[in-house]
Amino acid sequence: MITTDILIIGAGPTGLFTVFEAGLLKLRCHLIDALPQVGGQCSEIYPKKPIYDIPAYPEILAGDLTDKLMEQIKQFEPGFTLGERAETIEKQEDETFIVTTNKGTKHHAKVVAIAGGLGSFEPRKPPIPNIADFEDKGVEYIIRDPEFYRDKKVVISGGGDSALDWSIFLTDVASSVTLIHRRNEFRGALDSVDKVQELKDAGKITMITPAEVKGIIGTDKVEGVSVVQKGEEPFTIETDHFIPLFGLSPKLGPIANWGLEIEKNAIKVNNALDYQTNREGIYAIGDVNTYPGKLKLILCGFHEATLMCQSAYKRIFPDKKYVMKYTTVGGVDGFDGTRKEAPKAVVKKIN
């Protein structure tokens, strides 16, 4: 059983920043995320795309924002359960909660903050009739451990950043990499497109465009894929792994069954006070919530997280009064013994 003050479901920017605001209040946090890494959409879908509306950053790459947030919360020592989806929630007699993941990991918390962005992400699967038969038998929708593909033949399908980036990375891991896309044009960072072109010219990546994988060949595991290229007869490519990287589709998933008030696939909250849901002690912040005038922006999620933490403190310590101090005055004391504070003024007599 993992025990914490605030259990945060979702390790995207809003969830990560919650750790900082909670830490200022001496509250410990643990985060659950179905993805294998922190950052949410920023890490999984567009790590190399710039964001222009983060305060103090005229421009910052989504992946770099995740890194900065992780650096900011390091001293508050958050815990992480990654690659697991929050499945059930049970309220205890003492008003605390136990949240269990799809892999059976249990978490005990005094407050639950749902910061799941647009929900748990499920891979967009290509319309290949027999693809489900080969899932976990050579078909993977997310690359979790690149070493899994060491010295294997890999076929990647897709035309975005993920397909480009993993094609580049796996050239140094797999025995062969083939990239298939239904168009000649790719939607990705220019440096990634240029790098793939360079690797193709060097014979390290086989590229087939415009083309689509229409079938998977094999018995107990993937042995090849059937490819249809525009204007050509279907042909087969031998491979050990087929990795379709067509992005992720957000869904509320099991959270939709937690007795929360849902409106248009989002969780209704009380935005006039603290972003609490209709179930006391459960909050929803960031893109996963809805209320009149809601804007699905990262900076709005940061604001919601700040107010939510104040409410969580009052719930956890009903008899204590918290006096807010500006970090410029009070500094920041981490759970790891570190302290950040502004330099003290030098006192010196003038003769």
mmCIF file of C-alpha atoms in Angstrom:
data_model
loop_
_atom_site.group_PDB
_atom_site.id
_atom_site.type_symbol
_atom_site.label_atom_id
_atom_site.label_comp_id
_atom_site.label_asym_id
_atom_site.label_seq_id
_atom_site.Cartn_x
_atom_site.Cartn_y
_atom_site.Cartn_z
ATOM 1 C CA MET A 1 0.000 0.000 0.000
ATOM 2 C CA ILE A 2 1.407 3.362 -1.069
ATOM 3 C CA THR A 3 0.407 6.085 1.393
ATOM 4 C CA THR A 4 0.382 9.814 0.663
ATOM 5 C CA ASP A 5 -1.438 13.043 1.465
ATOM 6 C CA ILE A 6 -2.595 13.881 -2.058
ATOM 7 C CA LEU A 7 -2.914 11.228 -4.755
ATOM 8 C CA ILE A 8 -2.675 12.875 -8.173
ATOM 9 C CA ILE A 9 -4.111 10.955 -11.094
ATOM 10 C CA GLY A 10 -2.265 12.233 -14.138
ATOM 11 C CA ALA A 11 1.395 13.245 -14.409
ATOM 12 C CA GLY A 12 1.028 15.947 -17.040
ATOM 13 C CA PRO A 13 2.022 19.589 -16.445
ATOM 14 C CA THR A 14 -0.925 20.323 -14.133
ATOM 15 C CA GLY A 15 -0.339 17.191 -12.072
ATOM 16 C CA LEU A 16 3.377 17.917 -11.772
ATOM 17 C CA PHE A 17 2.862 21.540 -10.726
ATOM 18 C CA THR A 18 0.400 20.356 -8.066
ATOM 19 C CA VAL A 19 3.344 18.664 -6.340
ATOM 20 C CA PHE A 20 5.058 22.046 -5.954
ATOM 21 C CA GLU A 21 2.023 23.848 -4.576
ATOM 22 C CA ALA A 22 1.291 20.961 -2.209
ATOM 23 C CA GLY A 23 4.932 20.895 -1.103
ATOM 24 C CA LEU A 24 4.742 24.521 -0.024
ATOM 25 C CA LEU A 25 1.975 23.377 2.332
ATOM 26 C CA LYS A 26 4.080 20.443 3.602
ATOM 27 C CA LEU A 27 1.783 17.971 1.850
ATOM 28 C CA ARG A 28 3.279 14.917 0.157
ATOM 29 C CA CYS A 29 2.127 13.733 -3.259
ATOM 30 C CA HIS A 30 2.123 10.539 -5.286
ATOM 31 C CA LEU A 31 1.189 10.451 -8.978
ATOM 32 C CA ILE A 32 -0.409 7.734 -11.121
ATOM 33 C CA ASP A 33 -0.240 7.816 -14.906
ATOM 34 C CA ALA A 34 -1.174 5.248 -17.541
ATOM 35 C CA LEU A 35 1.739 6.410 -19.686
ATOM 36 C CA PRO A 36 5.210 5.022 -19.003
ATOM 37 C CA GLN A 37 6.713 8.475 -18.454
ATOM 38 C CA VAL A 38 5.715 11.813 -16.944
ATOM 39 C CA GLY A 39 4.569 14.789 -19.004
ATOM 40 C CA GLY A 40 1.249 13.638 -20.425
ATOM 41 C CA GLN A 41 0.605 14.902 -23.935
ATOM 42 C CA CYS A 42 3.696 17.100 -23.732
ATOM 43 C CA SER A 43 5.931 14.024 -23.563
ATOM 44 C CA GLU A 44 3.910 11.484 -25.497
ATOM 45 C CA ILE A 45 2.456 13.434 -28.416
ATOM 46 C CA TYR A 46 4.382 16.658 -29.034
ATOM 47 C CA PRO A 47 7.631 16.786 -27.004
ATOM 48 C CA LYS A 48 9.394 18.863 -29.675
ATOM 49 C CA LYS A 49 6.605 21.331 -30.354
ATOM 50 C CA PRO A 50 6.904 24.845 -28.910
ATOM 51 C CA ILE A 51 4.407 26.293 -26.430
ATOM 52 C CA TYR A 52 4.033 30.063 -26.420
ATOM 53 C CA ASP A 53 1.674 30.821 -23.505
ATOM 54 C CA ILE A 54 3.636 29.642 -20.457
ATOM 55 C CA PRO A 55 4.338 32.684 -18.228
ATOM 56 C CA ALA A 56 7.985 33.884 -18.389
ATOM 57 C CA TYR A 57 8.711 31.611 -21.374
ATOM 58 C CA PRO A 58 8.227 33.379 -24.720
ATOM 59 C CA GLU A 59 8.734 29.923 -26.223
ATOM 60 C CA ILE A 60 9.448 26.528 -24.658
ATOM 61 C CA LEU A 61 9.384 23.029 -26.112
ATOM 62 C CA ALA A 62 6.756 20.781 -24.537
ATOM 63 C CA GLY A 63 9.402 18.246 -23.528
ATOM 64 C CA ASP A 64 11.542 20.961 -21.966
ATOM 65 C CA LEU A 65 8.554 22.214 -19.964
ATOM 66 C CA THR A 66 8.191 18.735 -18.486
ATOM 67 C CA ASP A 67 11.890 18.691 -17.592
ATOM 68 C CA LYS A 68 11.629 22.111 -15.909
ATOM 69 C CA LEU A 69 8.608 21.030 -13.880
ATOM 70 C CA MET A 70 10.411 17.879 -12.750
ATOM 71 C CA GLU A 71 13.368 20.009 -11.694
ATOM 72 C CA GLN A 72 11.062 22.360 -9.795
ATOM 73 C CA ILE A 73 9.378 19.587 -7.784
ATOM 74 C CA LYS A 74 12.450 17.433 -7.163
ATOM 75 C CA GLN A 75 12.963 18.703 -3.604
ATOM 76 C CA PHE A 76 9.421 17.616 -2.668
ATOM 77 C CA GLU A 77 10.247 13.976 -3.476
ATOM 78 C CA PRO A 78 7.029 12.892 -5.219
ATOM 79 C CA GLY A 79 6.320 9.208 -5.805
ATOM 80 C CA PHE A 80 5.250 7.805 -9.169
ATOM 81 C CA THR A 81 3.242 4.817 -10.351
ATOM 82 C CA LEU A 82 3.747 4.921 -14.126
ATOM 83 C CA GLY A 83 2.416 2.645 -16.851
ATOM 84 C CA GLU A 84 -0.646 1.848 -14.731
ATOM 85 C CA ARG A 85 -4.211 3.158 -15.000
ATOM 86 C CA ALA A 86 -6.265 4.198 -11.961
ATOM 87 C CA GLU A 87 -9.091 1.672 -12.004
ATOM 88 C CA THR A 88 -11.195 1.877 -8.828
ATOM 89 C CA ILE A 89 -11.666 4.240 -5.897
ATOM 90 C CA GLU A 90 -13.071 3.314 -2.487
ATOM 91 C CA LYS A 91 -13.923 5.813 0.219
ATOM 92 C CA GLN A 92 -13.000 4.643 3.714
ATOM 93 C CA GLU A 93 -14.853 5.212 6.985
ATOM 94 C CA ASP A 94 -12.304 7.871 7.964
ATOM 95 C CA GLU A 95 -13.086 9.818 4.744
ATOM 96 C CA THR A 96 -9.790 8.807 3.085
ATOM 97 C CA PHE A 97 -9.555 6.966 -0.236
ATOM 98 C CA ILE A 98 -7.978 3.809 -1.630
ATOM 99 C CA VAL A 99 -7.280 3.902 -5.361
ATOM 100 C CA THR A 100 -6.298 0.670 -7.106
ATOM 101 C CA THR A 101 -4.690 0.482 -10.547
ATOM 102 C CA ASN A 102 -5.307 -2.018 -13.333
ATOM 103 C CA LYS A 103 -2.184 -3.869 -12.133
ATOM 104 C CA GLY A 104 -3.404 -4.107 -8.558
ATOM 105 C CA THR A 105 -1.220 -1.391 -7.018
ATOM 106 C CA LYS A 106 -3.078 0.196 -4.095
ATOM 107 C CA HIS A 107 -2.737 3.815 -2.995
ATOM 108 C CA HIS A 108 -4.103 5.281 0.241
ATOM 109 C CA ALA A 109 -4.643 9.058 0.278
ATOM 110 C CA LYS A 110 -6.470 11.719 2.227
ATOM 111 C CA VAL A 111 -7.296 13.655 -0.950
ATOM 112 C CA VAL A 112 -7.549 12.635 -4.607
ATOM 113 C CA ALA A 113 -6.805 15.154 -7.369
ATOM 114 C CA ILE A 114 -7.726 14.046 -10.885
ATOM 115 C CA ALA A 115 -5.372 15.860 -13.254
ATOM 116 C CA GLY A 116 -5.740 13.449 -16.141
ATOM 117 C CA GLY A 117 -5.672 16.022 -18.916
ATOM 118 C CA LEU A 118 -8.145 14.806 -21.521
ATOM 119 C CA GLY A 119 -8.291 11.443 -19.751
ATOM 120 C CA SER A 120 -6.291 8.261 -20.029
ATOM 121 C CA PHE A 121 -4.734 7.853 -23.449
ATOM 122 C CA GLU A 122 -5.508 4.852 -25.599
ATOM 123 C CA PRO A 123 -3.652 4.226 -28.851
ATOM 124 C CA ARG A 124 -5.368 4.925 -32.147
ATOM 125 C CA LYS A 125 -5.331 1.580 -33.909
ATOM 126 C CA PRO A 126 -5.168 1.215 -37.704
ATOM 127 C CA PRO A 127 -8.115 -0.582 -39.362
ATOM 128 C CA ILE A 128 -6.292 -3.876 -39.892
ATOM 129 C CA PRO A 129 -8.706 -6.831 -39.499
ATOM 130 C CA ASN A 130 -6.439 -9.178 -37.551
ATOM 131 C CA ILE A 131 -4.353 -6.665 -35.589
ATOM 132 C CA ALA A 132 -5.916 -7.522 -32.211
ATOM 133 C CA ASP A 133 -4.721 -11.132 -32.598
ATOM 134 C CA PHE A 134 -1.098 -9.968 -32.547
ATOM 135 C CA GLU A 135 -1.172 -7.406 -29.741
ATOM 136 C CA ASP A 136 1.716 -8.196 -27.384
ATOM 137 C CA LYS A 137 2.844 -10.781 -29.931
ATOM 138 C CA GLY A 138 4.802 -8.386 -32.084
ATOM 139 C CA VAL A 139 2.322 -5.504 -32.357
ATOM 140 C CA GLU A 140 3.024 -2.616 -29.964
ATOM 141 C CA TYR A 141 1.348 0.788 -29.943
ATOM 142 C CA ILE A 142 3.745 2.422 -27.479
ATOM 143 C CA ILE A 143 7.494 1.898 -27.195
ATOM 144 C CA ARG A 144 8.321 1.517 -23.519
ATOM 145 C CA ASP A 145 11.757 -0.095 -23.618
ATOM 146 C CA PRO A 146 13.849 0.414 -26.774
ATOM 147 C CA GLU A 147 16.123 -2.473 -25.773
ATOM 148 C CA PHE A 148 13.162 -4.780 -26.369
ATOM 149 C CA TYR A 149 13.874 -4.279 -30.079
ATOM 150 C CA ARG A 150 17.587 -4.979 -29.920
ATOM 151 C CA ASP A 151 18.687 -6.799 -33.115
ATOM 152 C CA LYS A 152 15.077 -7.201 -34.286
ATOM 153 C CA LYS A 153 13.447 -6.259 -37.593
ATOM 154 C CA VAL A 154 11.026 -3.395 -36.980
ATOM 155 C CA VAL A 155 8.313 -1.815 -39.149
ATOM 156 C CA ILE A 156 6.968 1.547 -37.948
ATOM 157 C CA SER A 157 3.866 3.141 -39.434
ATOM 158 C CA GLY A 158 2.942 6.805 -39.001
ATOM 159 C CA GLY A 159 3.858 10.303 -40.081
ATOM 160 C CA GLY A 160 4.140 12.365 -36.908
ATOM 161 C CA ASP A 161 6.828 13.133 -34.356
ATOM 162 C CA SER A 162 6.585 9.772 -32.587
ATOM 163 C CA ALA A 163 7.035 7.766 -35.782
ATOM 164 C CA LEU A 164 9.953 9.929 -36.897
ATOM 165 C CA ASP A 165 11.694 10.077 -33.523
ATOM 166 C CA TRP A 166 11.462 6.350 -32.841
ATOM 167 C CA SER A 167 12.572 5.492 -36.361
ATOM 168 C CA ILE A 168 15.684 7.583 -35.754
ATOM 169 C CA PHE A 169 16.332 6.129 -32.316
ATOM 170 C CA LEU A 170 15.852 2.490 -33.279
ATOM 171 C CA THR A 171 18.366 2.629 -36.127
ATOM 172 C CA ASP A 172 21.040 2.146 -33.447
ATOM 173 C CA VAL A 173 19.097 -0.656 -31.750
ATOM 174 C CA ALA A 174 17.167 -2.760 -34.283
ATOM 175 C CA SER A 175 18.702 -4.835 -37.040
ATOM 176 C CA SER A 176 16.489 -3.038 -39.571
ATOM 177 C CA VAL A 177 13.964 -0.204 -39.482
ATOM 178 C CA THR A 178 11.260 0.354 -42.089
ATOM 179 C CA LEU A 179 9.083 3.478 -41.946
ATOM 180 C CA ILE A 180 5.730 3.383 -43.763
ATOM 181 C CA HIS A 181 3.466 6.396 -44.210
ATOM 182 C CA ARG A 182 0.361 6.884 -46.311
ATOM 183 C CA ARG A 183 1.650 10.221 -47.585
ATOM 184 C CA ASN A 184 4.974 11.502 -48.842
ATOM 185 C CA GLU A 185 4.768 14.464 -46.459
ATOM 186 C CA PHE A 186 5.443 14.111 -42.729
ATOM 187 C CA ARG A 187 3.999 16.209 -39.903
ATOM 188 C CA GLY A 188 6.895 16.507 -37.514
ATOM 189 C CA ALA A 189 9.781 18.637 -36.371
ATOM 190 C CA LEU A 190 11.887 19.718 -39.345
ATOM 191 C CA ASP A 191 15.109 18.451 -37.784
ATOM 192 C CA SER A 192 13.512 15.020 -37.357
ATOM 193 C CA VAL A 193 12.354 14.945 -40.962
ATOM 194 C CA ASP A 194 15.843 15.960 -42.112
ATOM 195 C CA LYS A 195 17.448 13.303 -39.920
ATOM 196 C CA VAL A 196 15.202 10.564 -41.328
ATOM 197 C CA GLN A 197 16.082 11.733 -44.843
ATOM 198 C CA GLU A 198 19.759 11.535 -43.923
ATOM 199 C CA LEU A 199 19.366 8.017 -42.506
ATOM 200 C CA LYS A 200 17.387 6.925 -45.550
ATOM 201 C CA ASP A 201 20.106 8.207 -47.877
ATOM 202 C CA ALA A 202 22.668 6.318 -45.786
ATOM 203 C CA GLY A 203 20.679 3.095 -46.109
ATOM 204 C CA LYS A 204 19.902 2.878 -42.388
ATOM 205 C CA ILE A 205 16.146 3.366 -42.763
ATOM 206 C CA THR A 206 13.917 1.881 -45.454
ATOM 207 C CA MET A 207 11.094 4.262 -46.267
ATOM 208 C CA ILE A 208 7.940 3.281 -48.149
ATOM 209 C CA THR A 209 5.538 6.087 -49.149
ATOM 210 C CA PRO A 210 2.743 6.583 -49.962
ATOM 211 C CA ALA A 211 1.736 3.216 -48.565
ATOM 212 C CA GLU A 212 -0.253 1.490 -45.829
ATOM 213 C CA VAL A 213 -0.023 -1.735 -43.876
ATOM 214 C CA LYS A 214 -3.170 -3.697 -44.679
ATOM 215 C CA GLY A 215 -2.534 -7.002 -42.965
ATOM 216 C CA ILE A 216 -0.340 -8.860 -40.492
ATOM 217 C CA ILE A 217 1.206 -12.213 -41.291
ATOM 218 C CA GLY A 218 2.089 -14.861 -38.722
ATOM 219 C CA THR A 219 0.799 -17.677 -36.549
ATOM 220 C CA ASP A 220 1.722 -17.276 -32.885
ATOM 221 C CA LYS A 221 3.561 -13.996 -33.454
ATOM 222 C CA VAL A 222 4.213 -11.334 -36.071
ATOM 223 C CA GLU A 223 6.303 -12.668 -38.946
ATOM 224 C CA GLY A 224 5.557 -10.000 -41.542
ATOM 225 C CA VAL A 225 3.181 -7.312 -42.763
ATOM 226 C CA SER A 226 1.262 -6.927 -45.999
ATOM 227 C CA VAL A 227 1.849 -3.521 -47.564
ATOM 228 C CA VAL A 228 -0.096 -1.729 -50.272
ATOM 229 C CA GLN A 229 1.810 1.037 -52.022
ATOM 230 C CA LYS A 230 -0.023 3.432 -54.268
ATOM 231 C CA GLY A 231 -0.013 2.165 -57.837
ATOM 232 C CA GLU A 232 1.722 -1.107 -56.911
ATOM 233 C CA GLU A 233 0.691 -4.676 -56.192
ATOM 234 C CA PRO A 234 0.519 -5.689 -52.488
ATOM 235 C CA PHE A 235 3.767 -7.099 -51.145
ATOM 236 C CA THR A 236 5.088 -8.574 -47.890
ATOM 237 C CA ILE A 237 7.828 -7.331 -45.595
ATOM 238 C CA GLU A 238 9.365 -9.730 -43.096
ATOM 239 C CA THR A 239 9.477 -8.256 -39.603
ATOM 240 C CA ASP A 240 9.553 -9.168 -35.927
ATOM 241 C CA HIS A 241 7.597 -6.126 -34.774
ATOM 242 C CA PHE A 242 4.938 -3.862 -36.242
ATOM 243 C CA ILE A 243 4.589 -0.532 -34.396
ATOM 244 C CA PRO A 244 1.721 1.705 -35.593
ATOM 245 C CA LEU A 245 2.253 5.167 -34.095
ATOM 246 C CA PHE A 246 -0.924 7.043 -34.978
ATOM 247 C CA GLY A 247 -1.227 9.040 -31.791
ATOM 248 C CA LEU A 248 -3.352 8.557 -28.720
ATOM 249 C CA SER A 249 -7.077 8.948 -28.190
ATOM 250 C CA PRO A 250 -8.090 10.492 -24.852
ATOM 251 C CA LYS A 251 -10.819 8.787 -22.837
ATOM 252 C CA LEU A 252 -11.962 9.232 -19.238
ATOM 253 C CA GLY A 253 -11.733 5.462 -18.892
ATOM 254 C CA PRO A 254 -12.631 3.938 -15.498
ATOM 255 C CA ILE A 255 -12.815 7.411 -13.908
ATOM 256 C CA ALA A 256 -16.182 7.786 -15.663
ATOM 257 C CA ASN A 257 -17.521 5.061 -13.326
ATOM 258 C CA TRP A 258 -16.490 6.737 -10.061
ATOM 259 C CA GLY A 259 -19.826 8.441 -9.410
ATOM 260 C CA LEU A 260 -18.583 11.830 -10.580
ATOM 261 C CA GLU A 261 -20.803 14.285 -12.418
ATOM 262 C CA ILE A 262 -19.771 14.152 -16.084
ATOM 263 C CA GLU A 263 -20.583 16.651 -18.804
ATOM 264 C CA LYS A 264 -19.346 16.222 -22.377
ATOM 265 C CA ASN A 265 -16.634 13.752 -21.357
ATOM 266 C CA ALA A 266 -15.294 16.088 -18.657
ATOM 267 C CA ILE A 267 -15.740 16.228 -14.875
ATOM 268 C CA LYS A 268 -17.914 19.017 -13.484
ATOM 269 C CA VAL A 269 -16.338 20.949 -10.613
ATOM 270 C CA ASN A 270 -17.096 23.855 -8.321
ATOM 271 C CA ASN A 271 -14.923 26.562 -9.853
ATOM 272 C CA ALA A 272 -16.336 29.224 -7.538
ATOM 273 C CA LEU A 273 -14.379 27.717 -4.652
ATOM 274 C CA ASP A 274 -11.831 24.937 -5.037
ATOM 275 C CA TYR A 275 -12.436 22.704 -8.106
ATOM 276 C CA GLN A 276 -13.938 19.954 -5.988
ATOM 277 C CA THR A 277 -16.212 17.420 -7.683
ATOM 278 C CA ASN A 278 -19.618 16.316 -6.460
ATOM 279 C CA ARG A 279 -17.762 13.763 -4.283
ATOM 280 C CA GLU A 280 -16.182 15.505 -1.310
ATOM 281 C CA GLY A 281 -12.427 15.014 -1.149
ATOM 282 C CA ILE A 282 -12.089 14.334 -4.884
ATOM 283 C CA TYR A 283 -10.945 17.261 -7.020
ATOM 284 C CA ALA A 284 -10.497 17.627 -10.777
ATOM 285 C CA ILE A 285 -8.018 20.124 -12.239
ATOM 286 C CA GLY A 286 -6.696 20.899 -15.692
ATOM 287 C CA ASP A 287 -8.197 19.818 -18.999
ATOM 288 C CA VAL A 288 -10.135 16.957 -17.387
ATOM 289 C CA ASN A 289 -12.604 19.311 -15.688
ATOM 290 C CA THR A 290 -15.368 21.585 -16.901
ATOM 291 C CA TYR A 291 -17.193 24.631 -15.546
ATOM 292 C CA PRO A 292 -18.698 27.828 -17.007
ATOM 293 C CA GLY A 293 -15.988 29.736 -18.872
ATOM 294 C CA LYS A 294 -13.494 26.859 -18.753
ATOM 295 C CA LEU A 295 -10.357 27.273 -20.901
ATOM 296 C CA LYS A 296 -8.270 24.178 -21.615
ATOM 297 C CA LEU A 297 -4.881 25.827 -21.159
ATOM 298 C CA ILE A 298 -1.868 24.656 -19.168
ATOM 299 C CA LEU A 299 -1.635 27.974 -17.336
ATOM 300 C CA CYS A 300 -5.279 27.616 -16.219
ATOM 301 C CA GLY A 301 -4.441 24.170 -14.858
ATOM 302 C CA PHE A 302 -1.624 25.711 -12.806
ATOM 303 C CA HIS A 303 -4.079 28.202 -11.284
ATOM 304 C CA GLU A 304 -6.615 25.466 -10.496
ATOM 305 C CA ALA A 305 -3.921 23.318 -8.871
ATOM 306 C CA THR A 306 -2.920 26.186 -6.570
ATOM 307 C CA LEU A 307 -6.443 26.779 -5.260
ATOM 308 C CA MET A 308 -7.118 23.043 -4.993
ATOM 309 C CA CYS A 309 -4.082 22.553 -2.753
ATOM 310 C CA GLN A 310 -5.305 25.265 -0.376
ATOM 311 C CA SER A 311 -8.633 23.457 -0.066
ATOM 312 C CA ALA A 312 -6.895 20.090 0.371
ATOM 313 C CA TYR A 313 -4.844 21.521 3.251
ATOM 314 C CA LYS A 314 -8.017 22.626 5.038
ATOM 315 C CA ARG A 315 -9.552 19.193 4.526
ATOM 316 C CA ILE A 316 -6.482 17.356 5.843
ATOM 317 C CA PHE A 317 -5.832 19.801 8.708
ATOM 318 C CA PRO A 318 -9.259 21.239 9.621
ATOM 319 C CA ASP A 319 -7.973 22.620 12.944
ATOM 320 C CA LYS A 320 -4.923 24.376 11.526
ATOM 321 C CA LYS A 321 -4.838 27.815 9.999
ATOM 322 C CA TYR A 322 -2.466 28.248 7.098
ATOM 323 C CA VAL A 323 -0.968 31.694 6.658
ATOM 324 C CA MET A 324 0.195 32.121 3.091
ATOM 325 C CA LYS A 325 3.716 33.424 2.644
ATOM 326 C CA TYR A 326 5.264 34.487 -0.620
ATOM 327 C CA THR A 327 8.165 32.280 -1.666
ATOM 328 C CA THR A 328 10.249 35.423 -2.110
ATOM 329 C CA VAL A 329 9.834 36.008 1.648
ATOM 330 C CA GLY A 330 9.494 32.550 3.156
ATOM 331 C CA GLY A 331 11.701 30.602 0.762
ATOM 332 C CA VAL A 332 11.048 26.973 -0.153
ATOM 333 C CA ASP A 333 11.930 24.095 2.179
ATOM 334 C CA GLY A 334 12.125 20.722 0.449
ATOM 335 C CA PHE A 335 11.384 17.349 2.017
ATOM 336 C CA ASP A 336 14.919 16.335 1.061
ATOM 337 C CA GLY A 337 16.434 18.884 3.444
ATOM 338 C CA THR A 338 17.216 21.488 0.790
ATOM 339 C CA ARG A 339 16.198 25.118 1.082
ATOM 340 C CA LYS A 340 15.784 27.816 -1.521
ATOM 341 C CA GLU A 341 15.664 31.425 -0.391
ATOM 342 C CA ALA A 342 16.488 34.889 -1.580
ATOM 343 C CA PRO A 343 19.881 36.247 -0.465
ATOM 344 C CA LYS A 344 19.583 38.102 2.831
ATOM 345 C CA ALA A 345 20.228 41.823 2.865
ATOM 346 C CA VAL A 346 23.670 42.805 4.116
ATOM 347 C CA VAL A 347 23.546 44.915 7.247
ATOM 348 C CA LYS A 348 26.396 47.443 7.385
ATOM 349 C CA LYS A 349 26.829 50.668 9.187
ATOM 350 C CA ILE A 350 27.553 53.800 7.211
ATOM 351 C CA ASN A 351 29.931 56.143 9.005
#
